[in-house]
Amino acid sequence: MEETKQYDKILIKNLVLKNVAGVEAWQRLKSQPVIITVELYTDISAAGNTDHVTNTIHYGHVTKAITKLVETCTFKSLEALAHAVVRLCCVQFGAARTQASVEQPKALLHAAASGVKLMRAIEDYEGTEETETTGQVSGLGVADEIFVRDLRLHTIVGVNPWEREEKQVVVINLTIYPSSLPYGKSTDSEKNKSHNLRTIVRTLTRHIEASGYKTIETFGITVARLALEKCHVNKIAVRVEKPSAILFADCSGIEVTRDRVWLKQVIKDEQKTGQKFRHHAGQLDYSKEIPSHYTQTAYIAFGSNMGDRVDNINRALDMLEDSSVVLDTSFLYETPAMYYTDQSAFLNGVCKIATCLEPHALLDELKKIEQTLGRLPTFRNGPRPIDLDILFYNNLVLNDETLTIPHKSIPEREFVLWPLCDIARDMEHPQVFKTNGQLLSQLLKVAEESEEGRADIKKVFPVQQGKLWRWNEKTYVMGILNTTPDSFSDGGKHVDVDAAVAAAFRMKEEGADIIDIGGMSTRPGADDAFPEEEEIGRVVPVISKLRASGFELPISIDTFRASVAKAAVEAGANMINDISGGDRDPAMLKVMADCNVPVCLMHMRGDAQTMMSKENTTYENDDVVDDVSHVLHFLVKRAVAAGVHRWNIIVDPGVGFAKTATQDFDLLRHLGDMIDGQDSPLRGLPSLMGISRKKFIGRVTGVQEAEKRTFGTAGAVAACVAGGANIIRVHDVRPMWEVIQVCDGVWKTK
């Protein structure tokens, strides 16, 4: 807007009031202090010429009006409160322009304050009853600010040796510019978009406190990029201060400003060179390729309680890929029916998608998928082959006659919150100001105190068609069937097809839940480079004959070669067990996704010839547990990005593979922390442990012959069950089955 007149200002500075505008630092919806500063742009010449207060905007009257507005109304957010104050000053008091700054000193736990600053002109309100406007008419909306003041965190940053040893305090100030006007976008939905500072600060804090940058420049640019890329802000200024850097100064620091135009160019440069800049926040972060016009993100809940429930869900997700990209999936949960309870149990889950469809078009697409899969009009909450609901769509808040976003029933549904927390635990609900994790904890607490108690919800695993494993019910036994001439403890015993088939039936009678068939020895020093055709020739005839003989147990194929895995699944195998976690054969992840069968991703380094070298058994900070956890997390993310459903993934820490005996015991000792720790990157993932007859057992028992390590193996099996392992891979099925029954009686929830 071209400046045509010089205005005077009337000021009210730091007016302290009480108001409910969102939630306070502990996510409680209650009154909290707000500090308001307003500048009313007007012409005070008449009052100055006459010395009469009636010829100006009376700041006393403005103060009273703002006080009444703030202390008698409840606002959904701080932005909404600021908009209401600005409209009041422009419309009721006739200010040509008004700038308002609204600050909450108690909104964030680790920051001095957070707040909003915005300016509007009286023409922004002409012809509209809306309180919140984009400021497009006056052009003033481009300068809107959301800010966080003096966020104090602890991190490693600096090049000096002493700075690398201990975390130091950094003080961060953030200024977010939410307007989309500079980027050619101004829609009604933009008015509803409210960047939740608590969510942004939580995202940035997790990265900052786990980082270790050498320069404050990279630190600042990384924070800016993270906010643009992960929190979807349009523009941000980041000011970083190190109070401890200079002895005779308050601080040293930098300030950077970056926007979405910069980010687009950076990503383009990275793609062009094939290299990531140091400020790329997710250097181990794998994600699917997304078409450039798929700019919207949504979370979809799915459920089925008719027919082949797993197949219904898989088909629904396949159809969804026609108009969207499925970025991630939750685990699967079997849940009792809610509301109308006289019907079969549901399988429920959640997926995250990228899409080009607007909300109502996405709803239409989901309804079309439901109809294609046989859903017919029936009574509300009745049985259905597939049910698809939009839970979240970006940060949009929408409520009309056909669609409500976020879904209104999220806070009351365990069967939605459990899977939602698998992939979006820390995502904050834009209306109730709690994360999904907090909503679930709150719901569980209420349920535990009720007469009915918590719902009987089970995390399940579709191990083969028509069969679900329920992880909390028991520890599953995987029988080892090596069709190799050189395995470390049973090589040569089952190279004959008939002998192998007989062994599989025997293990079934002894209590095995699944048989793991391998055609290559992966013991240290073994030959793992012989032709793939030879490996296929060892395993496929056995699998084929087992299926032809009516063998009903699930079969796992133990291989790191994609062609072997594909041939085995086509012959009747139900699971792929890859000791390299999909890392050695570039084609393996695609085979895993295309076959859509369960997979086990194991941790190892090197190959059979090199894995026990000093280099491969040396772990950062001598912490094998942390290193293995993060590498497995990376392997899981890469598999999900390749199209493997999360509910099909099992992890194996790889005992005996590139680990010393001491490190093997460390993994056993901390297994519970790895797979169920509050902050573990593997939290929630089912685990497989292969400890049978391993060398670490012989090291402490003195038993040199692998076949004679039965009692030592029993001790290791007990430790695995105590640590929460879901599947244990063993040679001696019957003795270990008995050990597991006793251990399950002690440690498994019935």
XYZ file of C-alpha atoms in Angstrom:
750
model
C 0.000 0.000 0.000
C 1.427 3.377 -0.976
C 2.007 5.650 2.019
C -0.113 8.828 1.624
C -0.352 10.154 5.143
C 1.882 10.403 8.196
C 0.054 9.161 11.295
C 0.582 9.853 14.977
C 0.430 7.037 17.534
C -1.437 6.490 20.767
C 0.308 3.942 22.951
C -0.728 1.540 25.687
C 2.300 -0.433 26.820
C 2.444 -3.700 28.794
C -1.167 -3.893 29.949
C -1.283 -7.034 32.142
C -4.577 -8.938 32.101
C -5.928 -12.441 32.747
C -7.331 -14.528 29.943
C -7.936 -18.052 28.665
C -6.236 -18.114 25.246
C -5.282 -21.703 24.562
C -3.492 -23.634 27.288
C -0.639 -22.803 29.640
C 2.743 -24.551 29.948
C 1.277 -27.729 31.463
C -1.471 -27.931 28.796
C -4.191 -26.867 31.226
C -7.038 -24.726 29.944
C -7.053 -21.997 32.611
C -6.595 -18.271 33.042
C -3.061 -17.004 32.631
C -1.399 -13.613 32.432
C -1.200 -11.879 29.063
C 0.753 -8.706 28.392
C -0.753 -6.439 25.742
C 0.843 -3.494 23.971
C -1.132 -1.542 21.381
C -0.260 1.300 19.032
C -3.229 3.116 17.496
C -2.361 5.069 14.347
C -4.431 8.256 14.107
C -4.186 12.026 13.759
C -3.945 13.783 17.142
C -3.614 17.288 15.658
C -7.098 18.383 16.796
C -6.412 17.456 20.414
C -2.979 19.055 20.208
C -4.417 22.291 18.819
C -7.299 22.552 21.303
C -5.977 20.674 24.344
C -9.301 18.774 24.474
C -9.177 15.016 25.060
C -12.494 14.577 23.259
C -10.722 15.371 19.995
C -8.591 12.233 20.113
C -8.868 8.521 20.855
C -8.946 8.334 24.648
C -6.384 5.766 25.801
C -8.339 5.305 29.043
C -11.447 4.247 27.139
C -9.356 1.952 24.926
C -7.803 0.349 27.997
C -11.198 -0.288 29.583
C -12.575 -1.775 26.367
C -9.573 -4.062 25.904
C -9.783 -5.139 29.555
C -13.462 -6.008 29.234
C -12.878 -7.888 25.977
C -9.942 -9.892 27.280
C -11.251 -10.764 30.728
C -14.778 -11.737 29.664
C -14.034 -13.771 26.540
C -12.237 -17.052 25.851
C -10.061 -17.349 22.763
C -8.890 -20.471 20.955
C -5.389 -19.061 20.542
C -3.214 -16.057 21.185
C -3.571 -15.053 17.527
C -7.358 -14.963 17.926
C -7.011 -12.690 20.956
C -4.660 -10.338 19.096
C -7.015 -10.166 16.110
C -9.917 -9.296 18.435
C -7.933 -6.460 20.054
C -6.899 -5.022 16.684
C -10.463 -5.145 15.326
C -11.743 -3.470 18.489
C -9.310 -0.558 18.098
C -9.951 -0.092 14.385
C -13.719 -0.598 14.255
C -14.906 0.673 17.639
C -12.405 3.508 18.147
C -11.756 4.410 14.522
C -7.991 3.995 14.464
C -6.677 4.139 10.910
C -4.310 1.302 11.800
C -3.628 -0.699 14.920
C -0.616 -2.746 15.896
C -1.059 -5.152 18.806
C 1.500 -7.280 20.580
C 0.108 -9.974 22.878
C 2.583 -11.907 25.003
C 2.188 -14.849 27.387
C 5.020 -15.152 29.920
C 3.840 -18.550 31.182
C 3.018 -20.366 27.947
C 6.182 -22.434 27.435
C 8.199 -24.240 30.092
C 11.683 -23.304 28.889
C 11.064 -19.880 27.342
C 10.618 -16.458 28.914
C 7.550 -15.787 26.805
C 5.750 -16.408 23.548
C 3.510 -14.071 21.688
C 1.952 -12.532 18.595
C 2.395 -9.169 16.885
C 0.151 -8.030 14.068
C -1.111 -4.852 12.386
C -4.279 -4.176 10.422
C -5.895 -1.101 8.865
C -9.539 -0.128 9.135
C -10.077 -0.986 5.464
C -9.290 -4.647 6.230
C -12.627 -4.804 8.084
C -14.809 -3.010 5.573
C -17.584 -5.221 4.234
C -16.829 -8.158 6.537
C -17.846 -9.354 9.977
C -14.737 -11.533 10.274
C -12.503 -10.835 13.250
C -9.484 -12.542 11.732
C -8.336 -11.241 8.360
C -5.217 -11.935 6.326
C -4.431 -8.215 5.988
C -4.408 -8.535 2.216
C -6.466 -5.388 1.597
C -4.026 -3.100 3.399
C -1.000 -5.243 2.671
C -0.060 -5.135 6.365
C -0.548 -8.862 6.952
C 2.864 -9.691 5.483
C 4.495 -8.353 8.656
C 2.547 -10.549 11.124
C 4.806 -12.178 13.694
C 4.607 -15.104 16.076
C 7.550 -15.161 18.447
C 9.292 -17.127 21.175
C 11.537 -15.128 23.475
C 14.588 -16.514 25.281
C 14.143 -20.256 24.844
C 16.923 -21.748 26.987
C 18.201 -25.187 25.974
C 21.305 -27.310 26.533
C 23.381 -28.706 23.675
C 26.866 -29.434 22.382
C 28.021 -26.596 20.108
C 31.518 -25.309 19.386
C 34.893 -26.268 17.917
C 37.037 -26.176 21.062
C 37.781 -29.505 22.761
C 36.157 -28.421 26.020
C 32.990 -27.410 24.161
C 32.707 -30.955 22.794
C 32.743 -32.497 26.275
C 29.824 -30.818 28.009
C 26.517 -29.332 26.981
C 26.196 -25.571 27.332
C 23.233 -23.219 27.515
C 22.039 -21.650 24.284
C 19.390 -18.939 24.205
C 17.165 -18.986 21.141
C 14.738 -16.339 19.924
C 12.342 -17.269 17.145
C 10.255 -14.960 14.997
C 7.860 -16.707 12.636
C 6.173 -14.852 9.791
C 2.993 -16.876 9.133
C 1.529 -14.895 6.251
C 1.293 -16.597 2.854
C 0.684 -13.306 1.047
C 4.283 -12.948 -0.195
C 4.026 -16.406 -1.761
C 0.906 -15.733 -3.824
C -1.531 -17.540 -1.545
C -4.487 -16.072 0.267
C -7.505 -18.265 0.908
C -10.222 -18.583 3.488
C -8.472 -21.653 4.901
C -5.404 -19.486 5.520
C -7.347 -17.590 8.178
C -7.770 -20.798 10.144
C -4.105 -21.731 9.982
C -2.549 -21.211 13.389
C 1.038 -22.267 13.957
C 1.068 -23.852 17.392
C 4.234 -22.627 19.073
C 4.257 -25.504 21.551
C 4.439 -28.025 18.720
C 7.130 -26.046 16.897
C 9.227 -25.588 20.022
C 8.889 -29.265 20.916
C 10.088 -30.293 17.430
C 13.044 -27.901 17.494
C 13.980 -28.766 21.081
C 14.248 -32.491 20.386
C 16.657 -31.835 17.521
C 18.691 -29.134 19.258
C 19.311 -31.055 22.474
C 20.408 -34.152 20.514
C 22.662 -32.228 18.112
C 26.377 -31.498 18.284
C 27.246 -28.851 15.698
C 30.713 -27.301 15.600
C 29.589 -23.872 14.397
C 26.778 -21.715 15.590
C 26.175 -20.772 11.947
C 25.209 -24.333 11.021
C 23.221 -24.550 14.250
C 21.128 -21.491 13.390
C 20.542 -22.387 9.737
C 19.594 -25.948 10.718
C 16.987 -24.673 13.174
C 15.557 -22.420 10.471
C 15.472 -25.250 7.939
C 13.860 -27.617 10.422
C 11.090 -25.089 11.078
C 10.495 -24.601 7.357
C 10.712 -28.281 6.421
C 9.135 -30.057 9.392
C 6.877 -27.396 10.918
C 5.784 -25.918 7.565
C 6.269 -22.251 8.468
C 6.604 -19.788 5.592
C 9.410 -17.660 6.978
C 11.432 -17.586 10.193
C 14.148 -15.550 11.875
C 16.364 -17.490 14.291
C 18.609 -15.725 16.781
C 21.057 -17.972 18.667
C 23.137 -16.746 21.606
C 25.908 -18.503 23.553
C 26.084 -16.818 26.990
C 29.219 -18.761 27.977
C 31.280 -18.095 24.851
C 33.041 -14.810 25.723
C 34.146 -14.077 29.272
C 33.744 -10.290 29.168
C 30.579 -10.114 27.044
C 27.007 -11.107 27.714
C 27.018 -13.480 24.774
C 28.087 -14.216 21.234
C 25.603 -15.234 18.593
C 24.125 -15.072 15.134
C 20.771 -14.287 13.565
C 19.500 -15.771 10.307
C 16.271 -15.314 8.359
C 15.117 -17.953 5.887
C 11.901 -18.600 3.963
C 10.265 -21.234 1.782
C 11.834 -19.747 -1.376
C 15.295 -20.365 0.106
C 14.316 -23.892 1.132
C 13.083 -24.723 -2.356
C 16.408 -23.602 -3.839
C 18.424 -25.518 -1.239
C 16.558 -28.748 -1.947
C 17.038 -28.175 -5.668
C 20.791 -27.690 -5.159
C 21.022 -30.849 -3.043
C 19.203 -32.882 -5.653
C 21.408 -31.468 -8.420
C 24.691 -32.313 -6.654
C 23.499 -35.517 -5.002
C 24.871 -34.279 -1.659
C 23.206 -32.949 1.475
C 24.282 -29.736 3.171
C 25.316 -30.015 6.812
C 22.110 -28.227 7.818
C 20.031 -31.052 6.291
C 18.351 -32.071 9.554
C 17.566 -35.621 8.532
C 20.703 -37.043 6.943
C 19.554 -40.527 7.902
C 15.941 -39.679 7.206
C 14.472 -41.657 4.343
C 11.112 -40.768 2.904
C 9.149 -41.625 -0.190
C 9.402 -39.608 -3.348
C 6.396 -37.302 -3.436
C 5.108 -35.502 -6.550
C 5.691 -31.767 -6.250
C 1.958 -30.984 -6.316
C 1.215 -33.349 -3.394
C 1.504 -30.508 -0.901
C -1.083 -31.562 1.694
C -0.550 -33.964 4.597
C -3.349 -35.951 6.190
C -3.798 -38.764 8.709
C -6.384 -41.395 7.810
C -7.901 -43.916 10.235
C -8.899 -47.296 8.802
C -10.803 -50.244 10.236
C -12.399 -53.519 9.160
C -14.471 -56.214 10.862
C -15.913 -58.156 7.938
C -14.341 -60.740 5.637
C -10.540 -60.887 5.319
C -9.792 -57.837 7.430
C -6.092 -57.595 6.574
C -6.773 -57.953 2.865
C -9.476 -55.277 3.038
C -7.022 -52.863 4.634
C -4.231 -53.664 2.177
C -6.551 -53.162 -0.780
C -7.823 -49.870 0.627
C -4.267 -48.529 0.976
C -3.416 -49.699 -2.539
C -6.422 -47.781 -3.901
C -5.494 -44.736 -1.848
C -2.140 -44.667 -3.660
C -4.020 -43.733 -6.871
C -4.535 -40.181 -5.584
C -2.094 -39.925 -2.697
C 1.195 -41.305 -1.384
C 1.090 -43.400 1.792
C 4.055 -42.087 3.773
C 3.771 -44.204 6.916
C 1.513 -46.733 8.593
C 0.887 -47.645 12.203
C 0.890 -51.081 13.731
C -2.384 -53.035 13.555
C -4.689 -53.327 16.570
C -7.544 -55.739 17.173
C -10.191 -53.861 19.101
C -13.650 -54.635 20.442
C -16.476 -52.771 18.730
C -17.387 -49.440 20.292
C -20.869 -47.882 20.475
C -22.707 -50.859 18.872
C -20.947 -53.756 20.570
C -22.838 -56.797 19.257
C -20.489 -57.386 16.317
C -17.067 -58.845 15.506
C -13.804 -57.249 16.590
C -12.202 -54.664 14.316
C -8.706 -54.385 12.946
C -7.724 -50.739 13.252
C -4.802 -48.602 12.178
C -3.747 -45.186 10.918
C -1.751 -44.049 7.901
C -0.084 -40.761 7.036
C -0.474 -39.586 3.456
C 0.674 -36.823 1.138
C -2.026 -35.763 -1.288
C -3.047 -33.171 -3.844
C -6.719 -33.460 -2.881
C -8.511 -30.780 -0.904
C -10.402 -32.032 2.193
C -13.806 -32.619 0.585
C -12.259 -34.218 -2.493
C -10.238 -36.507 -0.199
C -13.433 -37.441 1.653
C -15.086 -38.294 -1.672
C -12.115 -40.487 -2.598
C -12.326 -42.364 0.719
C -16.058 -42.961 0.243
C -15.392 -44.266 -3.252
C -12.829 -46.763 -1.882
C -15.302 -47.903 0.788
C -17.970 -48.551 -1.849
C -15.543 -50.409 -4.122
C -14.632 -52.724 -1.248
C -18.264 -53.545 -0.564
C -19.363 -51.167 2.148
C -23.126 -50.763 1.946
C -25.439 -48.268 3.660
C -26.386 -49.659 7.079
C -27.052 -48.449 10.594
C -24.531 -46.129 12.277
C -21.423 -47.827 13.733
C -22.456 -51.209 12.313
C -20.206 -53.884 10.732
C -18.241 -52.886 7.632
C -15.541 -54.364 5.401
C -13.660 -51.067 5.474
C -14.060 -47.751 7.247
C -11.909 -44.728 6.328
C -11.932 -41.427 8.238
C -9.896 -38.225 7.949
C -8.351 -37.537 11.361
C -6.151 -34.531 10.567
C -5.508 -32.485 7.429
C -2.452 -30.256 7.884
C -3.353 -27.990 10.817
C -6.784 -27.263 9.388
C -9.812 -26.729 11.603
C -12.993 -27.280 9.571
C -16.601 -27.885 10.534
C -19.388 -27.952 7.977
C -22.399 -30.141 7.202
C -20.338 -32.900 5.563
C -16.910 -32.852 7.212
C -15.322 -32.089 10.568
C -11.514 -31.812 10.853
C -9.920 -32.790 13.179
C -12.239 -35.768 13.616
C -14.404 -34.943 16.607
C -14.088 -38.378 18.265
C -10.275 -38.625 18.414
C -9.982 -37.845 22.166
C -12.477 -40.573 23.153
C -11.261 -43.460 20.970
C -8.459 -45.721 22.147
C -8.629 -47.623 18.863
C -7.677 -44.405 17.069
C -5.157 -43.012 19.549
C -3.048 -46.178 19.881
C -2.186 -46.385 16.176
C -2.023 -42.599 15.849
C 0.653 -42.541 18.558
C 2.713 -45.065 16.578
C 3.402 -42.470 13.887
C 2.408 -39.090 15.384
C 2.762 -39.297 19.182
C 4.086 -35.740 19.517
C 1.712 -34.148 17.031
C -0.500 -31.606 18.755
C -4.262 -31.515 18.275
C -5.025 -28.006 16.950
C -8.176 -27.631 19.036
C -7.516 -29.260 22.406
C -3.830 -28.232 22.645
C -2.583 -31.655 23.684
C -0.375 -34.090 21.812
C -1.794 -37.423 20.716
C 0.402 -39.066 23.334
C -1.078 -36.869 26.051
C -4.596 -37.569 24.838
C -3.962 -41.311 25.014
C -2.443 -41.098 28.511
C -5.403 -39.042 29.678
C -7.908 -41.480 28.162
C -6.154 -44.514 29.683
C -6.138 -42.902 33.119
C -9.867 -42.219 32.915
C -10.515 -45.773 31.668
C -8.488 -47.363 34.469
C -10.531 -45.492 37.061
C -13.862 -46.491 35.489
C -15.901 -49.592 36.306
C -15.369 -51.058 32.832
C -11.603 -50.543 32.900
C -9.424 -50.228 29.802
C -10.588 -51.600 26.473
C -9.222 -55.009 25.464
C -7.002 -53.742 22.640
C -4.309 -56.049 21.230
C -1.413 -55.212 18.940
C -1.462 -57.882 16.238
C 0.764 -59.174 13.473
C -0.631 -60.676 10.226
C 1.900 -63.485 10.032
C 0.089 -65.259 7.199
C -3.279 -65.130 5.482
C -6.050 -65.803 7.959
C -3.712 -65.901 10.976
C -2.942 -63.128 13.442
C -0.321 -63.235 16.169
C -1.167 -61.234 19.291
C 2.107 -59.919 20.649
C 1.163 -59.646 24.315
C -0.293 -63.142 24.627
C 2.870 -65.224 24.320
C 6.473 -65.416 23.168
C 6.617 -67.131 19.779
C 9.099 -69.902 18.985
C 10.937 -69.863 15.655
C 12.489 -73.207 14.738
C 15.757 -73.099 12.779
C 15.992 -75.230 9.641
C 19.327 -74.824 7.840
C 19.554 -76.528 4.467
C 23.267 -75.725 4.309
C 26.354 -77.930 4.424
C 28.314 -75.486 6.630
C 26.128 -73.849 9.321
C 27.910 -73.417 12.628
C 26.023 -76.025 14.672
C 23.859 -78.149 12.367
C 25.510 -77.880 8.950
C 24.792 -80.798 6.629
C 21.916 -82.303 8.610
C 19.100 -81.075 6.377
C 20.578 -80.730 2.897
C 18.281 -83.560 1.761
C 14.779 -82.272 0.999
C 12.982 -85.163 2.714
C 15.154 -84.814 5.811
C 14.445 -81.078 5.928
C 10.691 -81.617 5.553
C 10.701 -84.238 8.308
C 12.629 -81.843 10.583
C 10.061 -79.094 9.999
C 7.154 -81.382 10.917
C 9.062 -82.526 14.005
C 9.628 -78.931 15.155
C 5.943 -78.244 14.645
C 5.074 -81.131 16.974
C 7.606 -79.830 19.502
C 5.866 -76.465 19.726
C 7.358 -74.227 17.035
C 5.128 -71.374 15.853
C 7.127 -70.651 12.700
C 9.987 -72.305 10.789
C 12.949 -70.250 9.542
C 14.534 -71.856 6.489
C 17.983 -70.753 5.364
C 20.159 -71.826 2.466
C 23.308 -69.887 3.338
C 25.488 -70.023 6.417
C 26.182 -66.575 7.864
C 28.529 -67.716 10.636
C 31.818 -65.775 10.900
C 34.145 -66.863 8.088
C 31.462 -68.597 6.013
C 31.224 -68.327 2.233
C 28.366 -65.924 1.512
C 29.243 -65.197 -2.102
C 28.196 -68.399 -3.895
C 25.629 -68.133 -6.747
C 22.059 -67.102 -5.922
C 20.714 -69.983 -7.989
C 22.415 -72.418 -5.631
C 20.781 -70.780 -2.597
C 17.379 -70.887 -4.311
C 17.968 -74.553 -5.110
C 18.535 -75.277 -1.435
C 15.416 -73.605 -0.015
C 12.630 -73.482 -2.621
C 12.236 -77.288 -3.032
C 11.891 -77.630 0.753
C 9.268 -74.880 0.985
C 7.357 -76.249 -1.992
C 7.282 -79.788 -0.590
C 6.218 -78.561 2.856
C 3.261 -76.734 1.349
C 2.409 -79.680 -0.896
C 2.457 -81.898 2.227
C -0.112 -79.723 4.023
C 2.350 -77.942 6.337
C 0.312 -75.073 7.803
C 2.768 -73.181 10.014
C 4.172 -69.886 8.771
C 7.528 -70.217 7.005
C 10.270 -67.600 7.110
C 13.031 -67.369 4.509
C 16.433 -66.473 5.976
C 18.289 -64.582 3.232
C 19.715 -61.182 2.338
C 19.258 -61.770 -1.409
C 16.178 -60.303 -3.078
C 15.888 -62.999 -5.741
C 15.973 -65.740 -3.100
C 13.356 -63.972 -0.995
C 11.060 -63.491 -3.982
C 11.367 -67.130 -5.084
C 10.751 -68.357 -1.531
C 7.617 -66.240 -1.070
C 6.279 -67.439 -4.415
C 6.878 -71.019 -3.234
C 4.913 -70.464 -0.018
C 7.098 -68.577 2.481
C 5.284 -65.988 4.591
C 8.105 -63.876 5.985
C 11.518 -62.496 4.935
C 14.277 -62.611 7.561
C 17.204 -60.468 6.329
C 20.359 -60.393 8.478
C 21.446 -57.184 6.726
C 18.179 -55.343 7.380
C 17.674 -54.842 3.653
C 21.101 -53.234 3.297
C 23.191 -55.696 1.249
C 20.961 -56.203 -1.783
C 19.640 -52.939 -3.319
C 16.599 -54.789 -4.656
C 15.553 -56.291 -1.314
C 13.400 -53.448 0.031
C 11.325 -53.359 -3.147
C 10.804 -57.124 -2.934
C 9.732 -56.756 0.698
C 7.221 -54.060 -0.230
C 5.925 -55.820 -3.345
C 5.462 -59.154 -1.555
C 3.669 -57.361 1.323
C 4.744 -59.982 3.856
C 6.239 -59.606 7.330
C 9.949 -58.825 7.410
C 12.660 -59.021 10.053
C 15.390 -56.359 9.874
C 18.570 -57.369 11.695
C 21.581 -55.293 12.679
C 25.025 -56.301 11.498
C 28.199 -54.781 10.084
C 30.353 -56.073 7.276
C 29.866 -59.603 5.969
C 30.689 -63.130 7.102
C 34.392 -62.515 6.443
C 34.726 -59.101 8.122
C 32.004 -58.730 10.749
C 34.163 -59.770 13.715
C 37.028 -57.392 12.872
C 38.098 -54.802 15.420
C 36.641 -52.050 13.244
C 33.232 -53.704 13.023
C 33.042 -54.536 16.736
C 33.974 -51.007 17.879
C 30.961 -48.827 18.683
C 30.734 -45.086 19.278
C 31.208 -44.177 22.953
C 31.531 -47.923 23.587
C 27.713 -47.980 23.629
C 26.556 -50.898 21.505
C 22.940 -50.564 22.689
C 22.552 -46.953 21.559
C 24.364 -47.537 18.277
C 22.355 -50.643 17.379
C 19.084 -48.915 18.327
C 19.702 -45.956 16.054
C 20.901 -48.061 13.120
C 17.818 -50.280 13.393
C 15.669 -47.149 13.551
C 17.301 -45.992 10.319
C 16.673 -49.390 8.699
C 13.015 -49.258 9.734
C 12.557 -45.758 8.312
C 14.171 -46.817 5.068
C 11.908 -49.880 4.819
C 8.796 -47.771 5.497
C 9.913 -45.286 2.835
C 10.228 -48.206 0.403
C 6.594 -49.146 1.037
C 6.848 -51.774 3.792
C 3.947 -51.399 6.222
C 5.065 -50.743 9.794
C 2.813 -53.541 11.060
C 4.890 -55.998 8.999
C 8.252 -55.025 10.556
C 10.199 -56.909 13.249
C 13.660 -55.868 14.468
C 16.571 -58.063 15.564
C 19.607 -56.526 17.359
C 21.840 -59.176 15.795
C 23.415 -60.958 18.758
C 26.695 -62.507 17.626
C 26.894 -60.471 14.420
C 29.696 -57.870 14.635
C 29.517 -58.005 18.434
C 31.888 -59.318 21.063
C 30.606 -61.537 23.862
C 30.580 -58.527 26.187
C 28.498 -56.579 23.705
C 26.106 -59.512 23.265
C 25.469 -59.497 27.001
C 24.961 -55.710 26.919
C 22.214 -56.200 24.323
C 20.525 -58.886 26.410
C 20.828 -56.802 29.572
C 19.247 -53.711 27.983
C 16.783 -55.394 25.626
C 13.803 -53.984 27.522
C 15.158 -50.434 27.237
C 15.804 -50.904 23.512
C 12.339 -52.069 22.539
C 10.108 -50.467 25.149
C 12.034 -47.524 26.582
C 10.153 -44.233 26.779
C 12.694 -42.473 24.546
C 13.858 -45.448 22.488
C 13.717 -44.939 18.695
C 12.511 -48.574 18.486
C 9.614 -48.087 20.883
C 6.671 -50.292 19.970
C 8.455 -52.446 17.402
C 8.259 -56.232 17.949
C 11.608 -57.955 18.323
C 13.214 -61.234 17.341
C 16.220 -62.638 19.218
C 18.585 -65.197 17.710
C 20.726 -66.389 20.625
C 20.615 -70.172 20.205
C 23.981 -71.938 20.711
C 25.878 -68.686 20.045
C 29.551 -68.215 20.845
C 28.937 -65.812 23.762
C 27.212 -68.693 25.577
C 30.237 -70.925 25.094
C 32.500 -68.104 26.296
C 30.917 -67.992 29.776
C 30.034 -71.688 30.127
C 33.213 -73.134 28.662
C 31.172 -75.390 26.362
C 33.035 -75.375 23.055
C 30.735 -77.595 20.983
C 27.750 -75.549 19.795
C 25.336 -78.505 19.912
C 26.000 -78.961 23.635
C 25.104 -75.402 24.665
C 21.473 -76.259 25.465
C 21.499 -75.210 29.123
C 23.333 -71.962 28.356
C 20.850 -71.260 25.579
C 18.007 -71.799 28.051
C 19.440 -69.066 30.276
C 19.720 -66.705 27.320
C 16.146 -67.524 26.268
C 14.904 -66.648 29.764
C 16.757 -63.329 29.604
C 15.148 -62.575 26.233
C 11.639 -63.254 27.515
C 12.307 -61.113 30.583
C 13.463 -58.320 28.270
C 10.255 -58.462 26.259
C 11.351 -60.314 23.110
C 8.435 -61.392 20.931
C 10.057 -64.175 18.870
C 12.995 -66.359 19.864
C 14.883 -68.276 17.187
C 16.149 -71.653 18.456
C 17.608 -74.987 17.343
C 16.319 -77.116 20.244
C 12.618 -76.427 19.934
C 11.072 -78.609 22.643
C 13.448 -77.705 25.531
C 13.282 -73.997 24.673
C 9.495 -74.166 24.251
C 9.294 -75.448 27.837
C 11.597 -72.679 29.080
C 9.463 -70.082 27.327
C 6.215 -71.433 28.820
C 7.597 -70.948 32.327
C 9.019 -67.513 31.509
C 5.767 -66.402 29.901
C 3.965 -67.479 33.046
C 6.161 -65.045 34.975
C 6.538 -62.077 32.624
C 3.845 -62.077 29.945
C 0.529 -60.338 30.530
C -2.362 -62.785 30.357
